[in-house]
Structures are given as C-alpha cells and as structure tokens.
C-alpha cells in the first residue's frame, strides 16, 4: 500500500497541552492533529480522517480520561498478545532483573540520553487508575504508575522544533508511533508499576506505555527505545505503527 | 378537495428515497461488519469490565459455536474498518434525512399519529388487519397506519440514536470526551451489550418491514420507493 498524495491540511499548534505541562519546549512545535501520518486510500481514508478529526476536536481541551476508584481494580487483568518476548536480549535482561535494562531516547531531542529503570523511577511520577479498552471488545481496570512521557523527553533536553512523532520500539518486534497531541497529554505515561507493584511480566515488564484515550493496541508493552522523528518513513512498512502496518487504523481512539 | 381517489399518488419524496437506499446499504454493512467484530470476542458482559474468564451474561459457545470457531469466522480488522466507514455514511445520511424532513414538516405530516388513530379501537382494528395480513386499501392506503407510524418513529428517534450513543460509549476517546455517557449506560460493557440488544431489535424490525412489503404488494411498494409513484387500489365494495 502506498501513501496517497495527501492533501495538505492546515497545521495546528500544540499550545494547550504543552503549556499546562510547563517548561517543555514542545510549545510551538508544529504537527497535524487531525489526520494519521499516512492516509488510507479512498473512502476508508475519508472515514479515518473524519473519525480522528472529530475526536481530536472534542479532545482539544486535553481533558483527562475518567479515573476509577482503587476498589474497582480488576483482579486477573488479562494478558494479551505477547506475554514474554522470545528476543534473546530481552531474556538476558529479564534474567538480570532488568538491572542492565536501559531506555535510549534519541532522534530529534536536544541531548539524547539512555535512562535506567532507577532513573525513571526518580522522575516525577503519576499514578492513575484507568480503564483499558481492547479493540476486540474487552475492558479491565488497573492502576498504573510511571513517568509522564513528556518528562522523559524533557530529560533528553526537550524535542527539536521539527519533531512530529514519537516512535517507540518494543522487544519482540513491536513498534508504534504517537503524535505530539498524545505525547503531551498528562496521562500519557511510561508505566513501570501496576496496582502498586512492579509491572508484571505479562503486562510488559519492565516498562510499558499508557496512552489513555486509545485502544489496547496502542498501549505498547516491553519498551526498548524511544525515537523522536519528523516522519514515520523507514519504520516497518511506513504507516506509523505495527498495527496500521497490518491494516488497523493508526488512530485508535474509536 | 375531490372525493374520488386517483389511482396514482406520489408516495415518497426524492430525499426519502435516496436516504432509504443509502440506509439499506449502511444497514447491511454495519450489521455484517458488526457480526465480524463480535465473532472475535463472542461474549457479552454487564457493567464496566469484562474479559475472557470474567462472568459473562451471554456466551456464543453456549449456542454450539466455540470461541475458536467464532474467531475463525470473524474478521475484526475488516470489521472495524468497515464498521466505522459505514457508521459515518449512516450518520451523515441520517443528518440529511432528519434536516430535510424537519424542514418540510414530513414527520409531522406523515408520521405523527392523530388522536383518533391512537384510540384503543383503532389500535385493535389495525392489529387485527395486520394479523390477518390485510393491507390498507383505498383512502387508508394513502397514509401510514398507526402501527407503521409508531414503529418508524421508534426506529428513527429511539433505536437509531441509541445505536449511535451506545456505539460511541464504547470508544476509548469518550472516556475523556464524555465519561458521563459511559456511566449513564452503566459501564462500557453494558453499552456494548445494549448495542447488540438494539441490533437484534433492528433486525426484528427489518424482518417485519420486509415481510410487510410483501404483504402490501412488493411491486407497488418497491416502485414507490424507487420512482415515488404508488398505486392506490379501489376499496372493497366500492
């Protein structure tokens, strides 16, 4: 599937989200909030754009998702998709209790860094009890603790003005892309804790993404590295994520 | 006004005819893609949460279709893509239809039952006619009968909006946009279950709707919905 000659839509600026988060140099960073990085052909692309644009319009206040009471936390939270990556590197890190695990943050950031789990845990943290909604139909509630993605990018000196997407790689060959609208949302966190404990293996140890407002397939587990880019080209089949490479809508808010 | 009945009337407007057939297409694709999505998770739950292993209120496996078989029959990728595509066509078509009909006062003129129509006597008579498969003739055939009016109003103003609302209540973005809506349904899984229940009601309506077309005369009805022209047969005994 090739990228259709997409019409240029007016670019919007992220001001609201970044301003509220204070200090990050994302203010003034241009990105297109109303359509996916690659539009699908024909009516499907029109529908995708309608879905994403209408939801982004309704979300323009960067409202928080509903948080639930801890008493509502689901016992036996399901383990979906890969539960223990066969990746050799991953198995070695797991055997070492993730002491040697590092999170490289590179690409269009001002000072690339590589963070250990301890360093992430020393960062400002956020705990949220939210509902996980799988595209297949199930839902479950869990409490997640982690560092806001925006804090991690700040630790790397903030992003350069041409930054448009944050690409996250995971062990086991998974990867996903996120636009700045989701990156600056206060509830977008890199979670190392679940229900008050370290993130369990099946739920993506040692680090997974929580990008609330999206279906489960955007909640990447077993995170390996983060790269800030201005284009999704060169990643997988070039649609901006492994799920859209396989025919799902890149934007998973619906 | 002349007392004699002309044999031909103009039954359906351009707007009604176009919107009707667009809706037929949407209905088919939404139903089919919805089934494809459902088959990939063939259980229903009540409340906020639900997943494989959680107490279900409906399991397709209880009806002889195992989870594995259902998964094989379904196609959620195709299903999701087409469900949203036709949901948009359905919504836009619905807005066009509603706006035009409100503007032209068509709902008021064609679908709002009068007080006499709502009388118990008339209800009994209409029900009797329906059960005997006796379609309206003569003057009565110029209008929708009271059961027809009420069922159209129910589908247009209750079931369709309900499908829309229970649909968006399942979307993750709405946990931020309008969480009160999800709570109003009693949770995300309840919204999903009620979406399926309303689907069953719509399918029942469709079955009766199509059956009535045959009872009332398929040629005349189809011609009316395609060209707008509708033939009125003379009343018995006249």
Coordinates of C-alpha atoms in Angstrom, one line a residue, chain A residues 24 26 32 36 44 55-56 66 76 83 109 140 152 157 184 186 191 194 245:
Chain A
X24 CA 8.8 21.7 27.9
X26 CA 7.0 21.4 22.7
X32 CA -1.0 17.8 12.3
X36 CA -2.9 10.0 10.6
X44 CA -11.6 4.4 4.1
X55 CA -12.4 13.2 18.2
X56 CA -9.4 15.4 18.3
X66 CA -12.0 9.1 33.7
X76 CA -6.7 -11.1 36.9
X83 CA 3.5 -12.2 27.2
X109 CA 15.9 15.6 21.0
X140 CA -10.5 -4.0 32.5
X152 CA 11.3 11.6 29.8
X157 CA 16.6 18.1 26.7
X184 CA 1.8 16.0 25.8
X186 CA -0.7 14.4 31.2
X191 CA 4.5 2.8 33.4
X194 CA 0.9 -1.8 38.1
X245 CA 1.1 -1.9 9.0

